[in-house]
Amino acid sequence: MAAREVFSSRFGFVMAAAGSAIGLGNVWGFPTSAAGNGGAAFVVAYFILAFCLAYPVLMVELTVGRYSQSGIVGALRKVSPSGAKPLGVMVAAYGVTVASLILAFYGIVAGWMIAYFFEAVAQLLNQPAWAEWLTSFGITRNIIFMLAFMLLTMWIVAGGVTAGIERWSSRLMPVLFLILVALISYVLTLPGAMEGLKVYLIPDFSKLSSELILDAMGQAFFSLSLGVGTMLIYGSYIAKKENLPSLGVTVTLVDTGVAFIAGLLILPTIYVAKEMGTQVFNDAGTLIAGPDLIFQVLPSLFESMGTMGMFVAFAFFLLMSIASLTSSISMLEVPVSMALEEFKWSRFTATLVCAAVITLCSLTIVFNFEVLFGFVIDLTTKYSQPILGLLFCIFAAWLWNRQQLIEALKEGCPDLEKGLFIKIWPVYIKFVVPLLIILIIYQQL
Ligand code: TRP
């Protein structure tokens, strides 16, 4: 068998992992959850959960992945004692299913982003009829752009780890960052922006509730791409000489940092729209945060900005499309690496077959949109991801040999022995993380 591919540099890994982590969850989910949940109160809860709960789980995935040198199925099999191996395979299968279902709905939403991107192009080319079609919610449009997005995702994943995933993440992530900064610099000069900043940055702790904590936890797990084996697989492509705890911190910081920065764009933009007379609160008096925000509030703002608005819309939906693409490739890599390793298919065949199956799931959702769309999102992101994160901790801390866990972690950072991390983390993922996750989910039920 050919040697396993390895990310060619630290930078390459950070871009790929940040590319996976930074997606619609950061630029849309996080800012709008913050807006609807007491602004900075949610931001604070999110940051605490990201570092105290999501980061330790990220470390589990990276460590198990690099140690086992395989995707989720092989990894959970390898760290399980002989009697528990079938259990490992079952949990892995659950993870692969959840990853695939996440891509199935994500592909639809990402398709909308591409459609709106082309709408901006159509406006710039003065083609109002195309623009109209691109922005009206219809089954044909949804299918065409979901397929286009899936093809792009497939094309990158078929290229492999370094020539596909790493190369495109390293190219696209800096572009994403530049667009984000440019948009913020512009929006903050507009009237109303400061009001949005206030709502975002001044906490209203009266909004803190168990619901908010569950939301913040789901958001943190979703944003760091946890629970389904994405980070585990990326971990398996990290060279042995790299220091895992510090890579994990970098990824968590970049991800939460970009979520925070995206809030500096979205919240002010909403209040600029309000200032310009767009309706930003619904009849019940709450902020419009779901799809209507992205596909009605913001476009109507861009429209009222004249020619400049066309460029802003172009940049905004390009940003959203790039963010989606560097995330979707990491989702597709989960089933693809399983097919490569378990069924010994070629990367091309594996990519083709996995993408085809997921596209069928997407089509099922498109045709039963009202019933399935929200249901699949809640099932996968709100419940399955934290539960799987919990199961990963159980495998790493309870079923796997403690000595091997420590050795695997120490590779690439012999000095670890001296620090606090190694004293706290193994105990922490054994008791604290599982308990917290159970508690938060239980509170909700
Ligand atoms: N983290 C990405 C976002 O914030 C989405 C994502 C990529 C993801 N890979 C994942 C979510 C794996 C769950 C599982 O949009």
PDB file of C-alpha atoms in Angstrom, residues 95-283:
ATOM      1  CA  GLY A  95     -20.076   9.166  12.750  1.00  0.00           C
ATOM      2  CA  VAL A  96     -19.765   8.545   9.013  1.00  0.00           C
ATOM      3  CA  THR A  97     -23.556   8.673   8.661  1.00  0.00           C
ATOM      4  CA  VAL A  98     -23.782  11.957  10.557  1.00  0.00           C
ATOM      5  CA  ALA A  99     -20.930  13.475   8.499  1.00  0.00           C
ATOM      6  CA  SER A 100     -22.713  12.476   5.300  1.00  0.00           C
ATOM      7  CA  LEU A 101     -26.065  13.860   6.457  1.00  0.00           C
ATOM      8  CA  ILE A 102     -24.409  17.124   7.488  1.00  0.00           C
ATOM      9  CA  LEU A 103     -22.957  17.434   3.993  1.00  0.00           C
ATOM     10  CA  ALA A 104     -26.389  16.617   2.533  1.00  0.00           C
ATOM     11  CA  PHE A 105     -28.006  19.703   4.085  1.00  0.00           C
ATOM     12  CA  TYR A 106     -24.869  21.847   3.957  1.00  0.00           C
ATOM     13  CA  GLY A 107     -24.681  21.309   0.196  1.00  0.00           C
ATOM     14  CA  ILE A 108     -28.160  22.762  -0.231  1.00  0.00           C
ATOM     15  CA  VAL A 109     -27.379  25.874   1.795  1.00  0.00           C
ATOM     16  CA  ALA A 110     -24.008  26.313   0.082  1.00  0.00           C
ATOM     17  CA  GLY A 111     -25.814  26.026  -3.261  1.00  0.00           C
ATOM     18  CA  TRP A 112     -27.934  29.041  -2.270  1.00  0.00           C
ATOM     19  CA  MET A 113     -24.758  30.992  -1.566  1.00  0.00           C
ATOM     20  CA  ILE A 114     -23.467  30.234  -5.051  1.00  0.00           C
ATOM     21  CA  ALA A 115     -26.812  31.187  -6.572  1.00  0.00           C
ATOM     22  CA  TYR A 116     -26.732  34.530  -4.766  1.00  0.00           C
ATOM     23  CA  PHE A 117     -23.156  35.026  -5.860  1.00  0.00           C
ATOM     24  CA  PHE A 118     -24.243  34.622  -9.481  1.00  0.00           C
ATOM     25  CA  GLU A 119     -27.149  36.932  -8.807  1.00  0.00           C
ATOM     26  CA  ALA A 120     -24.628  39.652  -7.941  1.00  0.00           C
ATOM     27  CA  VAL A 121     -22.804  38.865 -11.181  1.00  0.00           C
ATOM     28  CA  ALA A 122     -26.081  39.044 -13.113  1.00  0.00           C
ATOM     29  CA  GLN A 123     -26.826  42.444 -11.550  1.00  0.00           C
ATOM     30  CA  LEU A 124     -23.390  43.699 -12.501  1.00  0.00           C
ATOM     31  CA  LEU A 125     -24.004  42.494 -16.076  1.00  0.00           C
ATOM     32  CA  ASN A 126     -27.407  44.157 -16.001  1.00  0.00           C
ATOM     33  CA  GLN A 127     -29.435  40.958 -16.455  1.00  0.00           C
ATOM     34  CA  PRO A 128     -32.456  41.396 -14.148  1.00  0.00           C
ATOM     35  CA  ALA A 129     -34.285  38.312 -15.458  1.00  0.00           C
ATOM     36  CA  TRP A 130     -31.435  35.995 -14.531  1.00  0.00           C
ATOM     37  CA  ALA A 131     -31.095  37.714 -11.195  1.00  0.00           C
ATOM     38  CA  GLU A 132     -34.778  37.165 -10.504  1.00  0.00           C
ATOM     39  CA  TRP A 133     -34.578  33.437 -11.257  1.00  0.00           C
ATOM     40  CA  LEU A 134     -31.402  32.998  -9.220  1.00  0.00           C
ATOM     41  CA  THR A 135     -33.000  34.403  -6.105  1.00  0.00           C
ATOM     42  CA  SER A 136     -36.430  32.809  -6.238  1.00  0.00           C
ATOM     43  CA  PHE A 137     -36.771  29.729  -4.097  1.00  0.00           C
ATOM     44  CA  GLY A 138     -37.478  26.863  -6.460  1.00  0.00           C
ATOM     45  CA  ILE A 139     -36.754  23.162  -6.659  1.00  0.00           C
ATOM     46  CA  THR A 140     -34.904  23.464  -9.980  1.00  0.00           C
ATOM     47  CA  ARG A 141     -32.648  26.226  -8.758  1.00  0.00           C
ATOM     48  CA  ASN A 142     -31.983  24.417  -5.482  1.00  0.00           C
ATOM     49  CA  ILE A 143     -31.045  21.245  -7.323  1.00  0.00           C
ATOM     50  CA  ILE A 144     -28.816  22.884  -9.921  1.00  0.00           C
ATOM     51  CA  PHE A 145     -26.718  24.781  -7.408  1.00  0.00           C
ATOM     52  CA  MET A 146     -26.555  21.951  -4.905  1.00  0.00           C
ATOM     53  CA  LEU A 147     -25.209  19.764  -7.730  1.00  0.00           C
ATOM     54  CA  ALA A 148     -22.714  22.428  -8.777  1.00  0.00           C
ATOM     55  CA  PHE A 149     -21.470  22.705  -5.220  1.00  0.00           C
ATOM     56  CA  MET A 150     -21.193  18.930  -4.829  1.00  0.00           C
ATOM     57  CA  LEU A 151     -19.181  18.732  -8.044  1.00  0.00           C
ATOM     58  CA  LEU A 152     -16.736  21.351  -6.795  1.00  0.00           C
ATOM     59  CA  THR A 153     -16.394  19.514  -3.480  1.00  0.00           C
ATOM     60  CA  MET A 154     -15.830  16.203  -5.297  1.00  0.00           C
ATOM     61  CA  TRP A 155     -13.282  17.682  -7.611  1.00  0.00           C
ATOM     62  CA  ILE A 156     -11.115  18.936  -4.735  1.00  0.00           C
ATOM     63  CA  VAL A 157     -11.444  15.760  -2.643  1.00  0.00           C
ATOM     64  CA  ALA A 158     -10.610  13.571  -5.642  1.00  0.00           C
ATOM     65  CA  GLY A 159      -7.306  15.486  -5.865  1.00  0.00           C
ATOM     66  CA  GLY A 160      -6.184  13.985  -2.554  1.00  0.00           C
ATOM     67  CA  VAL A 161      -4.860  15.409   0.693  1.00  0.00           C
ATOM     68  CA  THR A 162      -1.982  17.641  -0.403  1.00  0.00           C
ATOM     69  CA  ALA A 163      -2.863  18.350  -4.039  1.00  0.00           C
ATOM     70  CA  GLY A 164      -6.588  18.813  -3.299  1.00  0.00           C
ATOM     71  CA  ILE A 165      -7.555  19.641   0.263  1.00  0.00           C
ATOM     72  CA  GLU A 166      -4.364  21.334   1.459  1.00  0.00           C
ATOM     73  CA  ARG A 167      -3.709  23.227  -1.744  1.00  0.00           C
ATOM     74  CA  TRP A 168      -7.208  24.674  -2.028  1.00  0.00           C
ATOM     75  CA  SER A 169      -7.526  25.489   1.660  1.00  0.00           C
ATOM     76  CA  SER A 170      -4.199  27.323   1.577  1.00  0.00           C
ATOM     77  CA  ARG A 171      -5.324  29.344  -1.435  1.00  0.00           C
ATOM     78  CA  LEU A 172      -8.864  30.095  -0.376  1.00  0.00           C
ATOM     79  CA  MET A 173      -8.527  30.835   3.340  1.00  0.00           C
ATOM     80  CA  PRO A 174      -6.347  33.945   2.930  1.00  0.00           C
ATOM     81  CA  VAL A 175      -8.795  35.234   0.286  1.00  0.00           C
ATOM     82  CA  LEU A 176     -11.659  34.647   2.703  1.00  0.00           C
ATOM     83  CA  PHE A 177      -9.890  36.591   5.391  1.00  0.00           C
ATOM     84  CA  LEU A 178      -9.160  39.548   3.115  1.00  0.00           C
ATOM     85  CA  ILE A 179     -12.770  39.744   1.924  1.00  0.00           C
ATOM     86  CA  LEU A 180     -13.980  39.645   5.514  1.00  0.00           C
ATOM     87  CA  VAL A 181     -11.702  42.475   6.610  1.00  0.00           C
ATOM     88  CA  ALA A 182     -12.553  44.582   3.543  1.00  0.00           C
ATOM     89  CA  LEU A 183     -16.301  44.157   4.112  1.00  0.00           C
ATOM     90  CA  ILE A 184     -16.041  45.051   7.808  1.00  0.00           C
ATOM     91  CA  SER A 185     -13.974  48.147   7.079  1.00  0.00           C
ATOM     92  CA  TYR A 186     -16.622  49.327   4.667  1.00  0.00           C
ATOM     93  CA  VAL A 187     -19.728  48.470   6.711  1.00  0.00           C
ATOM     94  CA  LEU A 188     -18.424  50.095   9.886  1.00  0.00           C
ATOM     95  CA  THR A 189     -18.385  53.460   8.100  1.00  0.00           C
ATOM     96  CA  LEU A 190     -22.140  53.318   7.407  1.00  0.00           C
ATOM     97  CA  PRO A 191     -24.876  54.852   9.580  1.00  0.00           C
ATOM     98  CA  GLY A 192     -26.395  52.407  12.073  1.00  0.00           C
ATOM     99  CA  ALA A 193     -23.293  50.223  12.300  1.00  0.00           C
ATOM    100  CA  MET A 194     -22.440  51.378  15.808  1.00  0.00           C
ATOM    101  CA  GLU A 195     -25.845  50.375  17.148  1.00  0.00           C
ATOM    102  CA  GLY A 196     -25.195  46.868  15.833  1.00  0.00           C
ATOM    103  CA  LEU A 197     -21.791  46.791  17.492  1.00  0.00           C
ATOM    104  CA  LYS A 198     -23.409  47.700  20.808  1.00  0.00           C
ATOM    105  CA  VAL A 199     -25.944  44.903  20.577  1.00  0.00           C
ATOM    106  CA  TYR A 200     -23.118  42.509  19.764  1.00  0.00           C
ATOM    107  CA  LEU A 201     -20.621  43.590  22.381  1.00  0.00           C
ATOM    108  CA  ILE A 202     -22.674  44.607  25.413  1.00  0.00           C
ATOM    109  CA  PRO A 203     -23.844  41.458  27.238  1.00  0.00           C
ATOM    110  CA  ASP A 204     -27.411  40.960  28.409  1.00  0.00           C
ATOM    111  CA  PHE A 205     -26.920  38.196  30.968  1.00  0.00           C
ATOM    112  CA  SER A 206     -30.646  37.979  31.680  1.00  0.00           C
ATOM    113  CA  LYS A 207     -30.820  35.962  28.444  1.00  0.00           C
ATOM    114  CA  LEU A 208     -28.612  33.168  29.863  1.00  0.00           C
ATOM    115  CA  SER A 209     -30.609  29.921  30.001  1.00  0.00           C
ATOM    116  CA  SER A 210     -30.107  26.194  29.578  1.00  0.00           C
ATOM    117  CA  GLU A 211     -31.386  26.555  26.020  1.00  0.00           C
ATOM    118  CA  LEU A 212     -28.721  29.163  25.310  1.00  0.00           C
ATOM    119  CA  ILE A 213     -26.001  26.918  26.746  1.00  0.00           C
ATOM    120  CA  LEU A 214     -27.161  23.978  24.612  1.00  0.00           C
ATOM    121  CA  ASP A 215     -27.173  26.214  21.563  1.00  0.00           C
ATOM    122  CA  ALA A 216     -23.704  27.517  22.363  1.00  0.00           C
ATOM    123  CA  MET A 217     -22.424  23.973  22.840  1.00  0.00           C
ATOM    124  CA  GLY A 218     -23.946  22.773  19.560  1.00  0.00           C
ATOM    125  CA  GLN A 219     -22.480  25.818  17.873  1.00  0.00           C
ATOM    126  CA  ALA A 220     -19.012  25.114  19.309  1.00  0.00           C
ATOM    127  CA  PHE A 221     -19.085  21.458  18.220  1.00  0.00           C
ATOM    128  CA  PHE A 222     -20.398  22.330  14.802  1.00  0.00           C
ATOM    129  CA  SER A 223     -17.925  25.113  14.303  1.00  0.00           C
ATOM    130  CA  LEU A 224     -14.911  23.012  15.219  1.00  0.00           C
ATOM    131  CA  SER A 225     -16.215  20.203  12.975  1.00  0.00           C
ATOM    132  CA  LEU A 226     -16.241  17.754  15.888  1.00  0.00           C
ATOM    133  CA  GLY A 227     -17.774  14.376  16.542  1.00  0.00           C
ATOM    134  CA  VAL A 228     -17.927  12.917  13.064  1.00  0.00           C
ATOM    135  CA  GLY A 229     -14.272  12.116  12.455  1.00  0.00           C
ATOM    136  CA  THR A 230     -13.345  15.125  10.327  1.00  0.00           C
ATOM    137  CA  MET A 231     -10.674  16.355  12.709  1.00  0.00           C
ATOM    138  CA  LEU A 232      -9.656  12.796  13.479  1.00  0.00           C
ATOM    139  CA  ILE A 233      -8.872  12.239   9.820  1.00  0.00           C
ATOM    140  CA  TYR A 234      -7.068  15.556   9.479  1.00  0.00           C
ATOM    141  CA  GLY A 235      -5.118  14.497  12.589  1.00  0.00           C
ATOM    142  CA  SER A 236      -4.096  11.307  10.822  1.00  0.00           C
ATOM    143  CA  TYR A 237      -2.448  13.421   8.118  1.00  0.00           C
ATOM    144  CA  ILE A 238      -0.326  15.400  10.622  1.00  0.00           C
ATOM    145  CA  ALA A 239       3.385  14.590  10.660  1.00  0.00           C
ATOM    146  CA  LYS A 240       4.773  12.892  13.768  1.00  0.00           C
ATOM    147  CA  LYS A 241       7.110  15.786  14.463  1.00  0.00           C
ATOM    148  CA  GLU A 242       4.306  18.295  15.059  1.00  0.00           C
ATOM    149  CA  ASN A 243       3.195  19.439  18.490  1.00  0.00           C
ATOM    150  CA  LEU A 244      -0.479  18.481  18.751  1.00  0.00           C
ATOM    151  CA  PRO A 245      -1.666  20.561  21.738  1.00  0.00           C
ATOM    152  CA  SER A 246      -0.295  23.725  20.179  1.00  0.00           C
ATOM    153  CA  LEU A 247      -1.776  22.929  16.755  1.00  0.00           C
ATOM    154  CA  GLY A 248      -5.121  22.339  18.473  1.00  0.00           C
ATOM    155  CA  VAL A 249      -4.946  25.684  20.266  1.00  0.00           C
ATOM    156  CA  THR A 250      -4.087  27.436  17.008  1.00  0.00           C
ATOM    157  CA  VAL A 251      -7.074  25.915  15.231  1.00  0.00           C
ATOM    158  CA  THR A 252      -9.437  26.742  18.107  1.00  0.00           C
ATOM    159  CA  LEU A 253      -8.158  30.313  18.282  1.00  0.00           C
ATOM    160  CA  VAL A 254      -8.412  30.875  14.542  1.00  0.00           C
ATOM    161  CA  ASP A 255     -11.914  29.407  14.458  1.00  0.00           C
ATOM    162  CA  THR A 256     -13.329  31.338  17.417  1.00  0.00           C
ATOM    163  CA  GLY A 257     -11.442  34.431  16.264  1.00  0.00           C
ATOM    164  CA  VAL A 258     -13.016  34.342  12.823  1.00  0.00           C
ATOM    165  CA  ALA A 259     -16.458  33.699  14.327  1.00  0.00           C
ATOM    166  CA  PHE A 260     -15.991  36.762  16.495  1.00  0.00           C
ATOM    167  CA  ILE A 261     -14.781  38.851  13.550  1.00  0.00           C
ATOM    168  CA  ALA A 262     -17.703  37.681  11.421  1.00  0.00           C
ATOM    169  CA  GLY A 263     -19.963  39.049  14.150  1.00  0.00           C
ATOM    170  CA  LEU A 264     -18.326  42.432  13.601  1.00  0.00           C
ATOM    171  CA  LEU A 265     -19.628  42.232  10.040  1.00  0.00           C
ATOM    172  CA  ILE A 266     -23.074  40.683  10.422  1.00  0.00           C
ATOM    173  CA  LEU A 267     -24.461  42.588  13.421  1.00  0.00           C
ATOM    174  CA  PRO A 268     -23.498  46.054  12.180  1.00  0.00           C
ATOM    175  CA  THR A 269     -24.819  45.119   8.728  1.00  0.00           C
ATOM    176  CA  ILE A 270     -28.210  44.194  10.184  1.00  0.00           C
ATOM    177  CA  TYR A 271     -28.469  47.552  11.922  1.00  0.00           C
ATOM    178  CA  VAL A 272     -27.315  49.410   8.821  1.00  0.00           C
ATOM    179  CA  ALA A 273     -30.184  47.682   7.029  1.00  0.00           C
ATOM    180  CA  LYS A 274     -32.559  48.807   9.783  1.00  0.00           C
ATOM    181  CA  GLU A 275     -31.289  52.376   9.461  1.00  0.00           C
ATOM    182  CA  MET A 276     -31.990  52.235   5.708  1.00  0.00           C
ATOM    183  CA  GLY A 277     -35.581  51.162   6.333  1.00  0.00           C
ATOM    184  CA  THR A 278     -35.350  47.403   5.789  1.00  0.00           C
ATOM    185  CA  GLN A 279     -37.437  45.320   8.167  1.00  0.00           C
ATOM    186  CA  VAL A 280     -35.015  43.483  10.463  1.00  0.00           C
ATOM    187  CA  PHE A 281     -37.376  42.439  13.231  1.00  0.00           C
ATOM    188  CA  ASN A 282     -40.243  40.027  12.637  1.00  0.00           C
ATOM    189  CA  ASP A 283     -43.782  40.593  13.887  1.00  0.00           C
TER     190      ASP A 283
END
